[in-house]
Amino acid sequence: MPLHFVVDERLDAETGQTVTLTGAEAHHAATVRRVRVGEAVTLGDGAGVWLEGTCEAVAAREVVVRVTNREDLPRPSVRIELGQALAKGDRDELAVQASTELGVDVITPWQAARSVSRWDAAKREKGVVRWRQIAREAGKQAHRAWLPEVGAPVTTARLCERAATTRMFVLEPTATVRLTEWMPEQTDGRDIALVVGPEGGIDAGELNSLEAAGATLVRLGDHVLRTSTAGPAAIAVLSASLGRW
């Protein structure tokens, strides 16, 4: 499979034209991945453009690719959103990485009541930038044409508002409904939102609020998963149900 690279700007190049990689992506291509003149690669902009091409010139600061084929791939008609609770250590970041590889379309940091990690005003911007970078690199590694959007942190109240416009599932080990029992036709065209709690689970008051707002409490199985693996596991189930896999 050809190596894949992502540019930050919109890709307008058509078949026969060239695209020039610069900056960090050129360094990654030339120095880290050691692409060579004549080597086939793919390029994307994270917004649906997918280019196939051949390297015409390779230098540490500039890699020129001649486009041999262009595709404009549509965004999924039903998006999978992840409301990921902030977690200690790097567990929430692991969730972002794996969820991106498995096909999540939107990632929203959630400051849950039981989140050990707290993002104050100083940490919010750095945290979002960090999650976006993780999602970008994971999406590139997975050769995704559409990279997930990473939004600003939200409160439980905001998640409750989102439950009114999406098909929201809250992962809760004590729930009686299994996520595998859900069928795609139940979405009515709405996006699907998954809510994953922190290490200590979701507070009872938050569960009640989300359920009252229209969310459905679901479990994945008989095992209790870490916050870093619950979301990715649920996304894998949904991807199969939606026919993405």
CSV table of C-alpha atoms in Angstrom, one decimal:
chain,number,residue,atom,x,y,z
A,1,MET,CA,0.0,0.0,0.0
A,2,PRO,CA,1.4,3.5,-0.9
A,3,LEU,CA,2.5,5.8,1.9
A,4,HIS,CA,-0.1,8.4,2.7
A,5,PHE,CA,0.4,12.1,3.6
A,6,VAL,CA,-2.0,14.8,4.7
A,7,VAL,CA,-1.8,18.5,3.9
A,8,ASP,CA,-3.5,21.3,6.0
A,9,GLU,CA,-4.9,23.3,3.1
A,10,ARG,CA,-7.7,22.3,0.7
A,11,LEU,CA,-6.4,20.2,-2.2
A,12,ASP,CA,-7.5,21.7,-5.5
A,13,ALA,CA,-5.0,19.8,-7.8
A,14,GLU,CA,-6.5,17.8,-10.6
A,15,THR,CA,-5.1,14.8,-12.5
A,16,GLY,CA,-1.8,15.8,-14.3
A,17,GLN,CA,-1.1,18.7,-11.9
A,18,THR,CA,1.4,18.7,-9.0
A,19,VAL,CA,1.2,19.1,-5.3
A,20,THR,CA,4.1,20.2,-3.2
A,21,LEU,CA,4.6,19.0,0.3
A,22,THR,CA,6.4,21.4,2.5
A,23,GLY,CA,7.3,21.9,6.2
A,24,ALA,CA,6.8,19.0,8.6
A,25,GLU,CA,5.0,16.8,6.1
A,26,ALA,CA,7.8,17.1,3.6
A,27,HIS,CA,10.4,16.3,6.3
A,28,HIS,CA,8.3,13.3,7.3
A,29,ALA,CA,8.0,12.1,3.8
A,30,ALA,CA,11.6,12.6,2.7
A,31,THR,CA,13.6,12.1,6.0
A,32,VAL,CA,11.4,9.8,8.1
A,33,ARG,CA,9.6,7.7,5.5
A,34,ARG,CA,12.4,8.1,2.9
A,35,VAL,CA,10.2,8.3,-0.2
A,36,ARG,CA,12.1,8.2,-3.5
A,37,VAL,CA,11.5,9.8,-6.9
A,38,GLY,CA,9.1,7.6,-8.9
A,39,GLU,CA,7.5,6.2,-5.8
A,40,ALA,CA,3.7,6.1,-5.6
A,41,VAL,CA,2.0,7.9,-2.7
A,42,THR,CA,-1.5,9.1,-1.7
A,43,LEU,CA,-2.4,12.5,-0.5
A,44,GLY,CA,-5.4,13.9,1.4
A,45,ASP,CA,-6.6,17.1,3.0
A,46,GLY,CA,-8.8,15.5,5.7
A,47,ALA,CA,-11.9,16.9,4.0
A,48,GLY,CA,-12.7,14.2,1.4
A,49,VAL,CA,-10.1,14.8,-1.3
A,50,TRP,CA,-8.1,11.7,-2.1
A,51,LEU,CA,-5.2,11.9,-4.6
A,52,GLU,CA,-3.0,9.2,-6.0
A,53,GLY,CA,0.4,10.4,-7.4
A,54,THR,CA,4.0,9.8,-8.1
A,55,CYS,CA,7.0,11.6,-6.4
A,56,GLU,CA,8.8,13.8,-9.0
A,57,ALA,CA,11.2,15.5,-6.7
A,58,VAL,CA,12.3,14.7,-3.1
A,59,ALA,CA,14.2,17.0,-0.8
A,60,ALA,CA,14.2,17.5,3.0
A,61,ARG,CA,12.0,20.6,2.8
A,62,GLU,CA,10.0,20.0,-0.4
A,63,VAL,CA,8.4,16.9,-2.0
A,64,VAL,CA,6.7,17.3,-5.4
A,65,VAL,CA,4.0,14.8,-6.3
A,66,ARG,CA,2.4,14.5,-9.8
A,67,VAL,CA,-1.3,13.6,-9.4
A,68,THR,CA,-2.4,10.5,-11.4
A,69,ASN,CA,-5.9,10.2,-10.0
A,70,ARG,CA,-8.3,12.3,-8.0
A,71,GLU,CA,-11.4,11.3,-6.0
A,72,ASP,CA,-13.7,13.5,-3.9
A,73,LEU,CA,-15.2,11.2,-1.3
A,74,PRO,CA,-18.5,12.2,0.4
A,75,ARG,CA,-18.8,12.6,4.2
A,76,PRO,CA,-20.7,9.7,5.8
A,77,SER,CA,-24.4,10.4,5.7
A,78,VAL,CA,-24.7,9.3,9.4
A,79,ARG,CA,-21.8,10.5,11.5
A,80,ILE,CA,-20.5,8.8,14.6
A,81,GLU,CA,-19.7,11.2,17.4
A,82,LEU,CA,-17.8,10.4,20.6
A,83,GLY,CA,-18.3,12.3,23.8
A,84,GLN,CA,-15.1,11.2,25.6
A,85,ALA,CA,-14.8,12.0,29.3
A,86,LEU,CA,-11.5,13.5,30.4
A,87,ALA,CA,-9.4,10.8,32.1
A,88,LYS,CA,-6.1,10.7,34.0
A,89,GLY,CA,-2.8,9.9,32.4
A,90,ASP,CA,-3.1,9.3,28.7
A,91,ARG,CA,-6.2,7.2,28.7
A,92,ASP,CA,-8.4,9.8,27.0
A,93,GLU,CA,-5.7,10.3,24.4
A,94,LEU,CA,-5.6,6.6,23.7
A,95,ALA,CA,-9.3,6.7,23.2
A,96,VAL,CA,-8.9,9.5,20.7
A,97,GLN,CA,-6.3,7.6,18.8
A,98,ALA,CA,-8.0,4.3,18.6
A,99,SER,CA,-11.5,5.9,17.9
A,100,THR,CA,-10.0,7.8,15.0
A,101,GLU,CA,-8.4,4.6,13.5
A,102,LEU,CA,-11.8,2.8,13.9
A,103,GLY,CA,-13.8,5.5,12.1
A,104,VAL,CA,-15.2,8.1,14.5
A,105,ASP,CA,-16.3,11.4,12.8
A,106,VAL,CA,-16.6,13.8,15.6
A,107,ILE,CA,-14.8,13.9,19.0
A,108,THR,CA,-15.9,16.0,21.9
A,109,PRO,CA,-14.0,16.3,25.2
A,110,TRP,CA,-16.4,15.9,28.2
A,111,GLN,CA,-15.7,17.4,31.6
A,112,ALA,CA,-17.6,14.7,33.6
A,113,ALA,CA,-18.3,15.0,37.3
A,114,ARG,CA,-16.0,12.1,38.1
A,115,SER,CA,-13.2,13.1,35.7
A,116,VAL,CA,-10.0,13.1,37.7
A,117,SER,CA,-8.4,15.2,34.9
A,118,ARG,CA,-9.6,18.8,35.0
A,119,TRP,CA,-9.1,21.3,32.1
A,120,ASP,CA,-9.0,24.8,33.5
A,121,ALA,CA,-8.9,27.8,31.2
A,122,ALA,CA,-5.2,27.4,30.7
A,123,LYS,CA,-5.4,23.7,29.8
A,124,ARG,CA,-8.5,23.9,27.5
A,125,GLU,CA,-6.7,25.2,24.5
A,126,LYS,CA,-3.7,23.0,24.9
A,127,GLY,CA,-5.8,20.0,25.4
A,128,VAL,CA,-7.9,20.5,22.3
A,129,VAL,CA,-4.8,21.2,20.2
A,130,ARG,CA,-3.3,18.0,21.6
A,131,TRP,CA,-6.4,15.9,20.8
A,132,ARG,CA,-6.6,17.3,17.3
A,133,GLN,CA,-2.9,16.4,16.6
A,134,ILE,CA,-3.5,12.9,17.9
A,135,ALA,CA,-6.6,12.5,15.6
A,136,ARG,CA,-4.7,13.9,12.6
A,137,GLU,CA,-1.8,11.5,13.0
A,138,ALA,CA,-4.1,8.5,13.7
A,139,GLY,CA,-6.3,9.4,10.7
A,140,LYS,CA,-3.2,9.7,8.5
A,141,GLN,CA,-2.0,6.3,9.7
A,142,ALA,CA,-5.4,4.8,8.9
A,143,HIS,CA,-5.5,6.4,5.4
A,144,ARG,CA,-8.7,8.2,6.2
A,145,ALA,CA,-10.1,10.6,3.6
A,146,TRP,CA,-12.1,12.5,6.3
A,147,LEU,CA,-10.4,13.3,9.5
A,148,PRO,CA,-12.5,13.6,12.6
A,149,GLU,CA,-13.5,17.0,14.0
A,150,VAL,CA,-12.4,17.7,17.5
A,151,GLY,CA,-14.5,20.2,19.3
A,152,ALA,CA,-14.1,22.3,22.5
A,153,PRO,CA,-14.9,20.7,25.9
A,154,VAL,CA,-18.5,20.4,26.8
A,155,THR,CA,-20.5,20.1,30.0
A,156,THR,CA,-23.1,17.5,30.8
A,157,ALA,CA,-25.8,20.1,30.1
A,158,ARG,CA,-24.5,20.5,26.6
A,159,LEU,CA,-24.5,16.7,26.0
A,160,CYS,CA,-28.1,16.7,27.1
A,161,GLU,CA,-28.9,19.3,24.4
A,162,ARG,CA,-27.1,17.2,21.9
A,163,ALA,CA,-29.3,14.2,22.8
A,164,ALA,CA,-32.2,16.0,21.3
A,165,THR,CA,-30.8,16.0,17.8
A,166,THR,CA,-28.8,12.8,17.7
A,167,ARG,CA,-29.3,9.1,18.4
A,168,MET,CA,-27.3,9.1,21.7
A,169,PHE,CA,-26.0,6.0,23.4
A,170,VAL,CA,-24.4,6.2,26.8
A,171,LEU,CA,-22.1,3.3,27.6
A,172,GLU,CA,-23.0,2.0,31.1
A,173,PRO,CA,-22.0,-1.5,32.3
A,174,THR,CA,-25.3,-1.9,34.3
A,175,ALA,CA,-27.6,-1.1,31.3
A,176,THR,CA,-30.0,-3.9,30.3
A,177,VAL,CA,-29.8,-3.1,26.5
A,178,ARG,CA,-26.8,-4.3,24.5
A,179,LEU,CA,-25.4,-2.0,21.8
A,180,THR,CA,-25.3,-5.0,19.5
A,181,GLU,CA,-29.1,-5.1,19.6
A,182,TRP,CA,-29.4,-1.7,17.8
A,183,MET,CA,-30.3,-1.7,14.1
A,184,PRO,CA,-29.3,1.2,11.7
A,185,GLU,CA,-32.8,2.0,10.6
A,186,GLN,CA,-33.5,3.3,14.1
A,187,THR,CA,-31.4,6.5,13.4
A,188,ASP,CA,-33.9,8.2,11.2
A,189,GLY,CA,-31.0,9.8,9.4
A,190,ARG,CA,-29.7,11.3,12.6
A,191,ASP,CA,-26.0,11.2,13.6
A,192,ILE,CA,-25.1,8.7,16.4
A,193,ALA,CA,-23.5,10.0,19.6
A,194,LEU,CA,-21.6,7.8,22.0
A,195,VAL,CA,-20.9,9.0,25.5
A,196,VAL,CA,-18.1,7.4,27.5
A,197,GLY,CA,-17.5,8.1,31.1
A,198,PRO,CA,-14.2,8.5,33.1
A,199,GLU,CA,-12.3,5.9,35.1
A,200,GLY,CA,-14.9,5.9,38.0
A,201,GLY,CA,-17.9,5.7,35.7
A,202,ILE,CA,-20.6,8.2,35.0
A,203,ASP,CA,-22.2,9.8,38.0
A,204,ALA,CA,-25.8,8.7,38.7
A,205,GLY,CA,-27.1,12.2,38.4
A,206,GLU,CA,-25.5,12.6,34.9
A,207,LEU,CA,-26.9,9.2,33.8
A,208,ASN,CA,-30.4,10.4,34.9
A,209,SER,CA,-30.0,13.7,33.1
A,210,LEU,CA,-28.8,12.1,29.9
A,211,GLU,CA,-31.5,9.5,29.9
A,212,ALA,CA,-34.2,12.1,30.6
A,213,ALA,CA,-32.9,14.1,27.6
A,214,GLY,CA,-33.4,11.2,25.3
A,215,ALA,CA,-30.2,9.1,25.5
A,216,THR,CA,-30.3,5.3,25.7
A,217,LEU,CA,-28.1,3.5,28.2
A,218,VAL,CA,-26.4,0.6,26.6
A,219,ARG,CA,-23.7,-2.0,27.5
A,220,LEU,CA,-21.2,-3.7,25.3
A,221,GLY,CA,-21.2,-7.1,27.1
A,222,ASP,CA,-20.5,-8.7,30.4
A,223,HIS,CA,-17.0,-7.1,30.8
A,224,VAL,CA,-16.3,-3.7,32.1
A,225,LEU,CA,-13.9,-1.9,29.7
A,226,ARG,CA,-11.5,1.0,30.5
A,227,THR,CA,-12.4,4.5,29.4
A,228,SER,CA,-9.6,4.2,26.8
A,229,THR,CA,-11.2,1.1,25.1
A,230,ALA,CA,-14.9,1.4,25.6
A,231,GLY,CA,-15.4,4.1,23.0
A,232,PRO,CA,-13.3,2.4,20.3
A,233,ALA,CA,-15.1,-1.0,21.0
A,234,ALA,CA,-18.5,0.7,20.6
A,235,ILE,CA,-17.4,2.5,17.4
A,236,ALA,CA,-16.3,-0.9,15.9
A,237,VAL,CA,-19.8,-2.3,16.7
A,238,LEU,CA,-21.5,0.7,15.1
A,239,SER,CA,-19.2,0.7,12.0
A,240,ALA,CA,-20.2,-2.9,11.4
A,241,SER,CA,-23.9,-2.1,11.9
A,242,LEU,CA,-23.8,0.9,9.5
A,243,GLY,CA,-22.1,-1.2,6.8
A,244,ARG,CA,-18.8,0.7,6.9
A,245,TRP,CA,-16.9,-2.5,7.5
